[in-house]
């Protein structure tokens, strides 16, 4: 596989575009493990973001009924169309953050690191069964961090409100060409049952985590402007904010359920809009 990849690179004099985060995975075992983790069958429709030179795409195509691969780089699209004839693969040229995603059951991708966050949140707005994704290690560690952990963040909370996430493998820099500056990791994402998912007010979460080490009451006061509360109103609302659920706990200790309690209270007091269900 590695020889095949470099053969294509030399054939087309391809220089990876660092602005697009192009780091090609060159270790077959990792690709095989990720395909296995996705538990793909011919009944599945799989989405891949950033197919690169098609090494993972080929493995997906051999198992899935249908594969959609979204690629922004026109050079890559042209190479894939010239080199491969996959009857069950549809290449979509465009920005994965802007194009409409087709319906899919599984997602398997080596994501460009700079779009990891928006792609993940876009993924969580879709119905799917499982995703097996490669992220920058630090990002992956934040995704799976638990309340109170040093890496627990807005990302951790928003992802875990809707999905179960597990970091299943760490990957060294040498598994990619060109070598990235950081290590990577594989994360498996499975949506929670619909009755267990928690819809949160993103503005409230952002306001709280602007001051993640502050108490909830203090963070809300410091970020009051993000909730549409000016200084004049803030004085009148201090007692309300001091009485908010979990007022004296640190923001980074809050679970999604805790934040939902805060949201419900603030909506009842008319500080924010009615909470989503």
C-alpha atoms as an extended CHARMM CRD file, in Angstrom:
* protein
*
       277  EXT
         1         1  UNK       CA              0.0000000000        0.0000000000        0.0000000000  PROA      1               0.0000000000
         2         2  UNK       CA              2.8030000000        2.4120000000        0.9140000000  PROA      2               0.0000000000
         3         3  UNK       CA              4.5990000000        1.7220000000       -2.3860000000  PROA      3               0.0000000000
         4         4  UNK       CA              1.3650000000        2.2480000000       -4.3030000000  PROA      4               0.0000000000
         5         5  UNK       CA              0.7490000000        5.5540000000       -2.5550000000  PROA      5               0.0000000000
         6         6  UNK       CA              4.2220000000        6.9130000000       -3.3090000000  PROA      6               0.0000000000
         7         7  UNK       CA              3.9770000000        5.6420000000       -6.8770000000  PROA      7               0.0000000000
         8         8  UNK       CA              0.9280000000        7.8650000000       -7.3810000000  PROA      8               0.0000000000
         9         9  UNK       CA              2.6250000000       10.7850000000       -5.6750000000  PROA      9               0.0000000000
        10        10  UNK       CA              5.6180000000       10.5240000000       -8.0220000000  PROA      10              0.0000000000
        11        11  UNK       CA              3.4590000000        9.8380000000      -11.0730000000  PROA      11              0.0000000000
        12        12  UNK       CA              1.4740000000       13.0300000000      -10.6320000000  PROA      12              0.0000000000
        13        13  UNK       CA              4.2700000000       15.0590000000       -8.9910000000  PROA      13              0.0000000000
        14        14  UNK       CA              1.8800000000       15.6290000000       -6.1400000000  PROA      14              0.0000000000
        15        15  UNK       CA              2.8530000000       17.9680000000       -3.3350000000  PROA      15              0.0000000000
        16        16  UNK       CA              0.5080000000       17.7120000000       -0.3480000000  PROA      16              0.0000000000
        17        17  UNK       CA             -1.3640000000       20.9170000000        0.3550000000  PROA      17              0.0000000000
        18        18  UNK       CA             -0.6590000000       21.8070000000        3.9670000000  PROA      18              0.0000000000
        19        19  UNK       CA             -3.3540000000       24.4900000000        3.8970000000  PROA      19              0.0000000000
        20        20  UNK       CA             -5.8560000000       21.6640000000        3.3700000000  PROA      20              0.0000000000
        21        21  UNK       CA             -4.2720000000       19.5120000000        6.0650000000  PROA      21              0.0000000000
        22        22  UNK       CA             -3.1470000000       16.7860000000        3.6650000000  PROA      22              0.0000000000
        23        23  UNK       CA             -1.2230000000       14.1210000000        5.5930000000  PROA      23              0.0000000000
        24        24  UNK       CA             -1.6560000000       10.7120000000        3.9650000000  PROA      24              0.0000000000
        25        25  UNK       CA             -1.9620000000        7.6820000000        6.2400000000  PROA      25              0.0000000000
        26        26  UNK       CA              0.5870000000        5.0980000000        5.0800000000  PROA      26              0.0000000000
        27        27  UNK       CA              0.1840000000        2.2430000000        7.5990000000  PROA      27              0.0000000000
        28        28  UNK       CA             -2.1520000000       -0.5040000000        6.2820000000  PROA      28              0.0000000000
        29        29  UNK       CA             -2.8070000000       -2.0210000000        9.7130000000  PROA      29              0.0000000000
        30        30  UNK       CA             -4.3630000000        1.1960000000       11.0150000000  PROA      30              0.0000000000
        31        31  UNK       CA             -6.6520000000        1.4450000000        8.0050000000  PROA      31              0.0000000000
        32        32  UNK       CA             -7.7230000000       -2.1730000000        8.3880000000  PROA      32              0.0000000000
        33        33  UNK       CA             -8.4280000000       -1.7340000000       12.1070000000  PROA      33              0.0000000000
        34        34  UNK       CA            -10.5450000000        1.3460000000       11.4800000000  PROA      34              0.0000000000
        35        35  UNK       CA            -12.5940000000       -0.4060000000        8.8210000000  PROA      35              0.0000000000
        36        36  UNK       CA            -13.1160000000       -3.3080000000       11.2390000000  PROA      36              0.0000000000
        37        37  UNK       CA            -14.1390000000       -0.9040000000       14.0120000000  PROA      37              0.0000000000
        38        38  UNK       CA            -16.8010000000        0.5870000000       11.7580000000  PROA      38              0.0000000000
        39        39  UNK       CA            -18.3690000000       -2.8780000000       11.3140000000  PROA      39              0.0000000000
        40        40  UNK       CA            -19.2090000000       -2.1610000000        7.6870000000  PROA      40              0.0000000000
        41        41  UNK       CA            -21.4180000000       -4.4770000000        5.6470000000  PROA      41              0.0000000000
        42        42  UNK       CA            -22.9210000000       -4.2950000000        2.1670000000  PROA      42              0.0000000000
        43        43  UNK       CA            -26.0520000000       -2.8240000000        3.7430000000  PROA      43              0.0000000000
        44        44  UNK       CA            -24.1330000000        0.2850000000        4.7990000000  PROA      44              0.0000000000
        45        45  UNK       CA            -23.6830000000        3.6540000000        3.1290000000  PROA      45              0.0000000000
        46        46  UNK       CA            -20.3820000000        5.1730000000        4.2420000000  PROA      46              0.0000000000
        47        47  UNK       CA            -19.2380000000        8.7950000000        4.1860000000  PROA      47              0.0000000000
        48        48  UNK       CA            -15.5460000000        9.6730000000        3.9680000000  PROA      48              0.0000000000
        49        49  UNK       CA            -14.2120000000       13.2070000000        4.3450000000  PROA      49              0.0000000000
        50        50  UNK       CA            -10.8820000000       13.7880000000        2.6190000000  PROA      50              0.0000000000
        51        51  UNK       CA            -10.2170000000       10.5230000000        0.7440000000  PROA      51              0.0000000000
        52        52  UNK       CA             -6.6660000000       11.4930000000       -0.1580000000  PROA      52              0.0000000000
        53        53  UNK       CA             -5.3040000000        9.0440000000       -2.7100000000  PROA      53              0.0000000000
        54        54  UNK       CA             -8.0030000000        6.4690000000       -2.0930000000  PROA      54              0.0000000000
        55        55  UNK       CA             -6.2530000000        3.9560000000        0.1550000000  PROA      55              0.0000000000
        56        56  UNK       CA             -9.0220000000        3.9510000000        2.7720000000  PROA      56              0.0000000000
        57        57  UNK       CA            -11.6960000000        4.5180000000        0.1250000000  PROA      57              0.0000000000
        58        58  UNK       CA            -10.7880000000        1.2580000000       -1.5730000000  PROA      58              0.0000000000
        59        59  UNK       CA            -11.1400000000       -0.7130000000        1.6640000000  PROA      59              0.0000000000
        60        60  UNK       CA            -14.5030000000        0.8960000000        2.3180000000  PROA      60              0.0000000000
        61        61  UNK       CA            -15.7000000000        0.1990000000       -1.2160000000  PROA      61              0.0000000000
        62        62  UNK       CA            -14.8910000000       -3.4960000000       -0.8690000000  PROA      62              0.0000000000
        63        63  UNK       CA            -17.2380000000       -3.8430000000        2.1010000000  PROA      63              0.0000000000
        64        64  UNK       CA            -19.9370000000       -1.1890000000        1.8510000000  PROA      64              0.0000000000
        65        65  UNK       CA            -22.8990000000       -1.0020000000       -0.4680000000  PROA      65              0.0000000000
        66        66  UNK       CA            -22.1860000000        2.6650000000       -1.2060000000  PROA      66              0.0000000000
        67        67  UNK       CA            -19.3750000000        5.0990000000       -0.4040000000  PROA      67              0.0000000000
        68        68  UNK       CA            -19.5190000000        8.8850000000       -0.6920000000  PROA      68              0.0000000000
        69        69  UNK       CA            -16.1460000000       10.6420000000       -0.5760000000  PROA      69              0.0000000000
        70        70  UNK       CA            -16.0120000000       14.4270000000       -0.2200000000  PROA      70              0.0000000000
        71        71  UNK       CA            -12.7860000000       16.0570000000       -1.4160000000  PROA      71              0.0000000000
        72        72  UNK       CA            -11.9930000000       19.7700000000       -1.7100000000  PROA      72              0.0000000000
        73        73  UNK       CA             -8.7740000000       19.4470000000       -3.7470000000  PROA      73              0.0000000000
        74        74  UNK       CA             -9.5460000000       19.2150000000       -7.4810000000  PROA      74              0.0000000000
        75        75  UNK       CA             -6.1210000000       17.6310000000       -8.1540000000  PROA      75              0.0000000000
        76        76  UNK       CA             -7.0230000000       14.7260000000       -5.8590000000  PROA      76              0.0000000000
        77        77  UNK       CA            -10.4510000000       14.3190000000       -7.4670000000  PROA      77              0.0000000000
        78        78  UNK       CA             -8.8540000000       14.1080000000      -10.9140000000  PROA      78              0.0000000000
        79        79  UNK       CA             -6.3020000000       11.5230000000       -9.7730000000  PROA      79              0.0000000000
        80        80  UNK       CA             -8.9610000000        9.3340000000       -8.1540000000  PROA      80              0.0000000000
        81        81  UNK       CA            -11.1260000000        9.4510000000      -11.2670000000  PROA      81              0.0000000000
        82        82  UNK       CA             -8.1970000000        8.5080000000      -13.4890000000  PROA      82              0.0000000000
        83        83  UNK       CA             -6.7830000000        5.7430000000      -11.3140000000  PROA      83              0.0000000000
        84        84  UNK       CA             -9.8700000000        3.9760000000       -9.9580000000  PROA      84              0.0000000000
        85        85  UNK       CA            -13.1150000000        2.6270000000      -11.2840000000  PROA      85              0.0000000000
        86        86  UNK       CA            -15.2580000000        1.9870000000       -8.2330000000  PROA      86              0.0000000000
        87        87  UNK       CA            -18.8750000000        1.2970000000       -9.2240000000  PROA      87              0.0000000000
        88        88  UNK       CA            -20.1430000000        1.9510000000       -5.6990000000  PROA      88              0.0000000000
        89        89  UNK       CA            -18.0900000000        5.0940000000       -4.9350000000  PROA      89              0.0000000000
        90        90  UNK       CA            -19.3580000000        8.5990000000       -5.6190000000  PROA      90              0.0000000000
        91        91  UNK       CA            -16.8010000000       11.4050000000       -5.4230000000  PROA      91              0.0000000000
        92        92  UNK       CA            -18.1580000000       14.7620000000       -4.3130000000  PROA      92              0.0000000000
        93        93  UNK       CA            -15.9590000000       17.7500000000       -5.0920000000  PROA      93              0.0000000000
        94        94  UNK       CA            -16.3690000000       20.5160000000       -2.5460000000  PROA      94              0.0000000000
        95        95  UNK       CA            -15.8080000000       21.8040000000        0.9490000000  PROA      95              0.0000000000
        96        96  UNK       CA            -17.1640000000       19.2960000000        3.4850000000  PROA      96              0.0000000000
        97        97  UNK       CA            -18.2670000000       22.1810000000        5.6920000000  PROA      97              0.0000000000
        98        98  UNK       CA            -20.3480000000       23.7630000000        2.9260000000  PROA      98              0.0000000000
        99        99  UNK       CA            -21.7260000000       20.9660000000        0.7440000000  PROA      99              0.0000000000
       100       100  UNK       CA            -24.8440000000       19.0960000000        1.7650000000  PROA      100             0.0000000000
       101       101  UNK       CA            -23.9660000000       15.6360000000        3.0300000000  PROA      101             0.0000000000
       102       102  UNK       CA            -25.8060000000       12.6740000000        1.5450000000  PROA      102             0.0000000000
       103       103  UNK       CA            -27.5960000000       10.2280000000        3.8380000000  PROA      103             0.0000000000
       104       104  UNK       CA            -25.1770000000        7.7160000000        5.3940000000  PROA      104             0.0000000000
       105       105  UNK       CA            -24.9980000000        5.0650000000        8.1250000000  PROA      105             0.0000000000
       106       106  UNK       CA            -21.2900000000        5.1390000000        8.9530000000  PROA      106             0.0000000000
       107       107  UNK       CA            -18.4600000000        7.6410000000        8.6570000000  PROA      107             0.0000000000
       108       108  UNK       CA            -14.8020000000        6.6060000000        8.4360000000  PROA      108             0.0000000000
       109       109  UNK       CA            -12.2130000000        9.3110000000        7.8150000000  PROA      109             0.0000000000
       110       110  UNK       CA             -8.7190000000       10.6180000000        8.4000000000  PROA      110             0.0000000000
       111       111  UNK       CA             -9.9140000000       14.1700000000        8.9880000000  PROA      111             0.0000000000
       112       112  UNK       CA             -7.9500000000       17.2880000000        8.0480000000  PROA      112             0.0000000000
       113       113  UNK       CA             -7.1060000000       18.6090000000       11.5140000000  PROA      113             0.0000000000
       114       114  UNK       CA             -8.1460000000       22.2190000000       10.9160000000  PROA      114             0.0000000000
       115       115  UNK       CA            -11.7800000000       21.2340000000       10.2650000000  PROA      115             0.0000000000
       116       116  UNK       CA            -12.0680000000       18.6370000000       13.0310000000  PROA      116             0.0000000000
       117       117  UNK       CA            -14.3780000000       20.6810000000       15.2520000000  PROA      117             0.0000000000
       118       118  UNK       CA            -16.9050000000       21.9100000000       12.6450000000  PROA      118             0.0000000000
       119       119  UNK       CA            -17.0120000000       18.4980000000       10.9370000000  PROA      119             0.0000000000
       120       120  UNK       CA            -17.6920000000       16.8100000000       14.2780000000  PROA      120             0.0000000000
       121       121  UNK       CA            -20.5410000000       19.1640000000       15.1310000000  PROA      121             0.0000000000
       122       122  UNK       CA            -21.9790000000       18.7980000000       11.6210000000  PROA      122             0.0000000000
       123       123  UNK       CA            -21.7810000000       15.0190000000       12.0300000000  PROA      123             0.0000000000
       124       124  UNK       CA            -23.7360000000       15.1690000000       15.2890000000  PROA      124             0.0000000000
       125       125  UNK       CA            -26.6040000000       16.9260000000       13.5070000000  PROA      125             0.0000000000
       126       126  UNK       CA            -27.0650000000       13.8590000000       11.2830000000  PROA      126             0.0000000000
       127       127  UNK       CA            -28.5970000000       10.4670000000       11.9360000000  PROA      127             0.0000000000
       128       128  UNK       CA            -25.8920000000        7.7990000000       11.7710000000  PROA      128             0.0000000000
       129       129  UNK       CA            -24.8890000000        4.5800000000       13.4990000000  PROA      129             0.0000000000
       130       130  UNK       CA            -21.1560000000        4.8790000000       14.0390000000  PROA      130             0.0000000000
       131       131  UNK       CA            -18.1800000000        7.0100000000       13.0910000000  PROA      131             0.0000000000
       132       132  UNK       CA            -14.5040000000        6.0450000000       13.2410000000  PROA      132             0.0000000000
       133       133  UNK       CA            -12.3870000000        9.1600000000       12.8560000000  PROA      133             0.0000000000
       134       134  UNK       CA             -8.7310000000       10.1190000000       13.1330000000  PROA      134             0.0000000000
       135       135  UNK       CA             -8.0510000000       13.3750000000       14.9680000000  PROA      135             0.0000000000
       136       136  UNK       CA             -5.1010000000       15.2440000000       16.3670000000  PROA      136             0.0000000000
       137       137  UNK       CA             -4.3330000000       13.5390000000       19.7010000000  PROA      137             0.0000000000
       138       138  UNK       CA             -4.9210000000       16.6500000000       21.8140000000  PROA      138             0.0000000000
       139       139  UNK       CA             -8.3190000000       17.1900000000       20.1680000000  PROA      139             0.0000000000
       140       140  UNK       CA             -9.2690000000       13.5430000000       20.7200000000  PROA      140             0.0000000000
       141       141  UNK       CA             -8.2950000000       13.7500000000       24.3810000000  PROA      141             0.0000000000
       142       142  UNK       CA            -10.5490000000       16.7700000000       24.8140000000  PROA      142             0.0000000000
       143       143  UNK       CA            -13.4240000000       14.9700000000       23.1020000000  PROA      143             0.0000000000
       144       144  UNK       CA            -13.3640000000       12.0710000000       25.5620000000  PROA      144             0.0000000000
       145       145  UNK       CA            -12.4320000000       14.0090000000       28.7420000000  PROA      145             0.0000000000
       146       146  UNK       CA            -14.8340000000       13.6660000000       31.6550000000  PROA      146             0.0000000000
       147       147  UNK       CA            -16.1670000000       16.4540000000       33.9200000000  PROA      147             0.0000000000
       148       148  UNK       CA            -13.3920000000       17.5970000000       36.2400000000  PROA      148             0.0000000000
       149       149  UNK       CA            -10.5550000000       16.3960000000       33.9690000000  PROA      149             0.0000000000
       150       150  UNK       CA             -7.8970000000       18.9130000000       32.9550000000  PROA      150             0.0000000000
       151       151  UNK       CA             -8.8490000000       18.4720000000       29.2750000000  PROA      151             0.0000000000
       152       152  UNK       CA            -12.6040000000       18.8270000000       29.8380000000  PROA      152             0.0000000000
       153       153  UNK       CA            -13.8950000000       21.6320000000       27.6200000000  PROA      153             0.0000000000
       154       154  UNK       CA            -16.8290000000       22.9880000000       25.6760000000  PROA      154             0.0000000000
       155       155  UNK       CA            -16.0360000000       20.3830000000       23.0100000000  PROA      155             0.0000000000
       156       156  UNK       CA            -16.1790000000       17.5420000000       25.5610000000  PROA      156             0.0000000000
       157       157  UNK       CA            -19.5310000000       18.6740000000       26.8990000000  PROA      157             0.0000000000
       158       158  UNK       CA            -21.2160000000       19.3610000000       23.5480000000  PROA      158             0.0000000000
       159       159  UNK       CA            -20.0950000000       16.0610000000       22.0170000000  PROA      159             0.0000000000
       160       160  UNK       CA            -20.9620000000       13.9470000000       25.0590000000  PROA      160             0.0000000000
       161       161  UNK       CA            -24.4110000000       15.5420000000       25.3020000000  PROA      161             0.0000000000
       162       162  UNK       CA            -25.3160000000       13.6740000000       22.1260000000  PROA      162             0.0000000000
       163       163  UNK       CA            -22.9030000000       10.7700000000       21.7130000000  PROA      163             0.0000000000
       164       164  UNK       CA            -20.7580000000        8.1530000000       23.3880000000  PROA      164             0.0000000000
       165       165  UNK       CA            -17.1130000000        8.6540000000       22.4580000000  PROA      165             0.0000000000
       166       166  UNK       CA            -14.0610000000        6.4570000000       22.9980000000  PROA      166             0.0000000000
       167       167  UNK       CA            -10.3990000000        7.0070000000       22.1720000000  PROA      167             0.0000000000
       168       168  UNK       CA             -9.3600000000        3.5630000000       20.9370000000  PROA      168             0.0000000000
       169       169  UNK       CA             -5.8500000000        4.0300000000       19.5030000000  PROA      169             0.0000000000
       170       170  UNK       CA             -3.0000000000        6.5060000000       19.5490000000  PROA      170             0.0000000000
       171       171  UNK       CA             -1.0590000000        6.9980000000       16.3150000000  PROA      171             0.0000000000
       172       172  UNK       CA              2.5040000000        8.3080000000       16.0210000000  PROA      172             0.0000000000
       173       173  UNK       CA              3.6420000000       10.9370000000       13.5340000000  PROA      173             0.0000000000
       174       174  UNK       CA              5.4730000000        8.3240000000       11.4430000000  PROA      174             0.0000000000
       175       175  UNK       CA              2.1990000000        6.7460000000       10.3120000000  PROA      175             0.0000000000
       176       176  UNK       CA              1.6250000000        9.6840000000        7.9350000000  PROA      176             0.0000000000
       177       177  UNK       CA              3.3160000000       11.3060000000        4.9690000000  PROA      177             0.0000000000
       178       178  UNK       CA              4.3060000000       14.0300000000        5.2160000000  PROA      178             0.0000000000
       179       179  UNK       CA              4.8310000000       13.6460000000        8.9540000000  PROA      179             0.0000000000
       180       180  UNK       CA              2.5610000000       15.9730000000       10.9440000000  PROA      180             0.0000000000
       181       181  UNK       CA              3.9500000000       17.9280000000       13.8830000000  PROA      181             0.0000000000
       182       182  UNK       CA              1.7010000000       16.1590000000       16.3860000000  PROA      182             0.0000000000
       183       183  UNK       CA              0.5030000000       12.6490000000       17.2190000000  PROA      183             0.0000000000
       184       184  UNK       CA             -2.9820000000       11.4920000000       16.2820000000  PROA      184             0.0000000000
       185       185  UNK       CA             -5.6820000000        9.2380000000       17.6780000000  PROA      185             0.0000000000
       186       186  UNK       CA             -8.6560000000        7.1700000000       16.5620000000  PROA      186             0.0000000000
       187       187  UNK       CA            -12.0190000000        8.0070000000       18.1330000000  PROA      187             0.0000000000
       188       188  UNK       CA            -15.1950000000        5.9400000000       17.8220000000  PROA      188             0.0000000000
       189       189  UNK       CA            -18.4190000000        7.9560000000       18.0310000000  PROA      189             0.0000000000
       190       190  UNK       CA            -21.8660000000        6.4290000000       18.5030000000  PROA      190             0.0000000000
       191       191  UNK       CA            -24.9900000000        8.5910000000       18.9170000000  PROA      191             0.0000000000
       192       192  UNK       CA            -26.8660000000        8.1430000000       22.1690000000  PROA      192             0.0000000000
       193       193  UNK       CA            -30.4600000000        6.8950000000       21.9920000000  PROA      193             0.0000000000
       194       194  UNK       CA            -32.7030000000        9.8410000000       21.1070000000  PROA      194             0.0000000000
       195       195  UNK       CA            -34.2990000000        9.9420000000       24.5590000000  PROA      195             0.0000000000
       196       196  UNK       CA            -30.8350000000       10.2850000000       26.1600000000  PROA      196             0.0000000000
       197       197  UNK       CA            -29.5090000000       13.0900000000       23.9670000000  PROA      197             0.0000000000
       198       198  UNK       CA            -29.3760000000       16.5340000000       25.5390000000  PROA      198             0.0000000000
       199       199  UNK       CA            -29.9240000000       19.6090000000       23.3790000000  PROA      199             0.0000000000
       200       200  UNK       CA            -28.0400000000       22.5590000000       24.8250000000  PROA      200             0.0000000000
       201       201  UNK       CA            -28.0770000000       26.2910000000       24.1870000000  PROA      201             0.0000000000
       202       202  UNK       CA            -24.7320000000       26.7820000000       22.4360000000  PROA      202             0.0000000000
       203       203  UNK       CA            -24.4950000000       30.4530000000       23.4510000000  PROA      203             0.0000000000
       204       204  UNK       CA            -24.8980000000       29.4950000000       27.1060000000  PROA      204             0.0000000000
       205       205  UNK       CA            -22.2630000000       26.7620000000       26.8480000000  PROA      205             0.0000000000
       206       206  UNK       CA            -19.8850000000       29.1580000000       25.1310000000  PROA      206             0.0000000000
       207       207  UNK       CA            -20.5190000000       31.8130000000       27.7930000000  PROA      207             0.0000000000
       208       208  UNK       CA            -19.8270000000       29.3620000000       30.6090000000  PROA      208             0.0000000000
       209       209  UNK       CA            -16.6750000000       27.8610000000       29.1120000000  PROA      209             0.0000000000
       210       210  UNK       CA            -15.1520000000       31.2650000000       28.4010000000  PROA      210             0.0000000000
       211       211  UNK       CA            -14.2800000000       30.9890000000       32.0880000000  PROA      211             0.0000000000
       212       212  UNK       CA            -14.0530000000       27.2450000000       32.6100000000  PROA      212             0.0000000000
       213       213  UNK       CA            -12.1480000000       27.4320000000       35.9050000000  PROA      213             0.0000000000
       214       214  UNK       CA            -14.5110000000       29.9880000000       37.4500000000  PROA      214             0.0000000000
       215       215  UNK       CA            -17.6080000000       29.1100000000       39.4470000000  PROA      215             0.0000000000
       216       216  UNK       CA            -20.8330000000       28.9650000000       37.4720000000  PROA      216             0.0000000000
       217       217  UNK       CA            -22.1860000000       32.1550000000       39.0720000000  PROA      217             0.0000000000
       218       218  UNK       CA            -18.9410000000       34.0130000000       38.3970000000  PROA      218             0.0000000000
       219       219  UNK       CA            -18.6740000000       32.7470000000       34.8030000000  PROA      219             0.0000000000
       220       220  UNK       CA            -22.2230000000       33.8690000000       34.0330000000  PROA      220             0.0000000000
       221       221  UNK       CA            -21.5250000000       37.3400000000       35.3860000000  PROA      221             0.0000000000
       222       222  UNK       CA            -18.2600000000       37.6470000000       33.4460000000  PROA      222             0.0000000000
       223       223  UNK       CA            -19.9570000000       36.4750000000       30.2440000000  PROA      223             0.0000000000
       224       224  UNK       CA            -23.2810000000       38.2570000000       30.7840000000  PROA      224             0.0000000000
       225       225  UNK       CA            -22.8170000000       40.2600000000       27.5520000000  PROA      225             0.0000000000
       226       226  UNK       CA            -22.7860000000       36.9850000000       25.5990000000  PROA      226             0.0000000000
       227       227  UNK       CA            -26.2870000000       36.2930000000       26.9170000000  PROA      227             0.0000000000
       228       228  UNK       CA            -27.5940000000       39.7480000000       25.9950000000  PROA      228             0.0000000000
       229       229  UNK       CA            -27.3050000000       41.1590000000       29.5190000000  PROA      229             0.0000000000
       230       230  UNK       CA            -25.8160000000       44.6630000000       29.7100000000  PROA      230             0.0000000000
       231       231  UNK       CA            -24.1030000000       46.0930000000       32.7910000000  PROA      231             0.0000000000
       232       232  UNK       CA            -27.2490000000       47.8730000000       33.9730000000  PROA      232             0.0000000000
       233       233  UNK       CA            -29.3240000000       44.6970000000       33.8460000000  PROA      233             0.0000000000
       234       234  UNK       CA            -26.5160000000       42.6760000000       35.3960000000  PROA      234             0.0000000000
       235       235  UNK       CA            -26.7660000000       44.5890000000       38.6820000000  PROA      235             0.0000000000
       236       236  UNK       CA            -30.4630000000       43.7660000000       38.9230000000  PROA      236             0.0000000000
       237       237  UNK       CA            -29.8510000000       40.1020000000       38.1210000000  PROA      237             0.0000000000
       238       238  UNK       CA            -27.0200000000       39.3380000000       40.5310000000  PROA      238             0.0000000000
       239       239  UNK       CA            -29.2840000000       37.5730000000       43.0150000000  PROA      239             0.0000000000
       240       240  UNK       CA            -30.7740000000       35.4680000000       40.2000000000  PROA      240             0.0000000000
       241       241  UNK       CA            -27.3360000000       34.4780000000       38.9400000000  PROA      241             0.0000000000
       242       242  UNK       CA            -26.1240000000       33.6850000000       42.4520000000  PROA      242             0.0000000000
       243       243  UNK       CA            -29.0900000000       31.3170000000       42.8570000000  PROA      243             0.0000000000
       244       244  UNK       CA            -28.5350000000       29.4330000000       39.6090000000  PROA      244             0.0000000000
       245       245  UNK       CA            -28.1750000000       25.6270000000       39.9530000000  PROA      245             0.0000000000
       246       246  UNK       CA            -24.5600000000       24.5520000000       40.6300000000  PROA      246             0.0000000000
       247       247  UNK       CA            -23.6670000000       28.2060000000       41.2860000000  PROA      247             0.0000000000
       248       248  UNK       CA            -20.5610000000       27.4220000000       43.3460000000  PROA      248             0.0000000000
       249       249  UNK       CA            -19.2180000000       24.5870000000       41.2030000000  PROA      249             0.0000000000
       250       250  UNK       CA            -16.4370000000       25.1380000000       38.6720000000  PROA      250             0.0000000000
       251       251  UNK       CA            -17.5820000000       25.1940000000       35.0750000000  PROA      251             0.0000000000
       252       252  UNK       CA            -15.2070000000       22.3850000000       34.0490000000  PROA      252             0.0000000000
       253       253  UNK       CA            -16.9440000000       20.0880000000       36.5580000000  PROA      253             0.0000000000
       254       254  UNK       CA            -20.3600000000       20.3220000000       34.8710000000  PROA      254             0.0000000000
       255       255  UNK       CA            -21.9590000000       17.4290000000       33.0220000000  PROA      255             0.0000000000
       256       256  UNK       CA            -24.3450000000       18.0260000000       30.0890000000  PROA      256             0.0000000000
       257       257  UNK       CA            -27.2350000000       17.3520000000       32.4730000000  PROA      257             0.0000000000
       258       258  UNK       CA            -25.9550000000       19.9990000000       34.8830000000  PROA      258             0.0000000000
       259       259  UNK       CA            -25.7860000000       22.5910000000       32.1120000000  PROA      259             0.0000000000
       260       260  UNK       CA            -29.3270000000       21.6800000000       31.0680000000  PROA      260             0.0000000000
       261       261  UNK       CA            -30.4870000000       22.4410000000       34.6210000000  PROA      261             0.0000000000
       262       262  UNK       CA            -28.7930000000       25.8460000000       34.4210000000  PROA      262             0.0000000000
       263       263  UNK       CA            -30.3670000000       26.5020000000       31.0230000000  PROA      263             0.0000000000
       264       264  UNK       CA            -33.8430000000       25.5910000000       32.2860000000  PROA      264             0.0000000000
       265       265  UNK       CA            -33.4450000000       27.9030000000       35.2990000000  PROA      265             0.0000000000
       266       266  UNK       CA            -32.2110000000       30.8590000000       33.2190000000  PROA      266             0.0000000000
       267       267  UNK       CA            -35.0550000000       30.3800000000       30.7280000000  PROA      267             0.0000000000
       268       268  UNK       CA            -37.5900000000       30.3220000000       33.5830000000  PROA      268             0.0000000000
       269       269  UNK       CA            -36.1230000000       33.5980000000       34.8430000000  PROA      269             0.0000000000
       270       270  UNK       CA            -36.3890000000       35.0980000000       31.3680000000  PROA      270             0.0000000000
       271       271  UNK       CA            -32.6370000000       35.5500000000       30.9580000000  PROA      271             0.0000000000
       272       272  UNK       CA            -32.3840000000       33.3040000000       27.8970000000  PROA      272             0.0000000000
       273       273  UNK       CA            -34.9460000000       31.8430000000       25.5090000000  PROA      273             0.0000000000
       274       274  UNK       CA            -36.9610000000       28.7210000000       26.2620000000  PROA      274             0.0000000000
       275       275  UNK       CA            -34.6940000000       25.6460000000       26.3470000000  PROA      275             0.0000000000
       276       276  UNK       CA            -34.7030000000       23.2700000000       23.3910000000  PROA      276             0.0000000000
       277       277  UNK       CA            -36.0180000000       19.7940000000       24.0150000000  PROA      277             0.0000000000
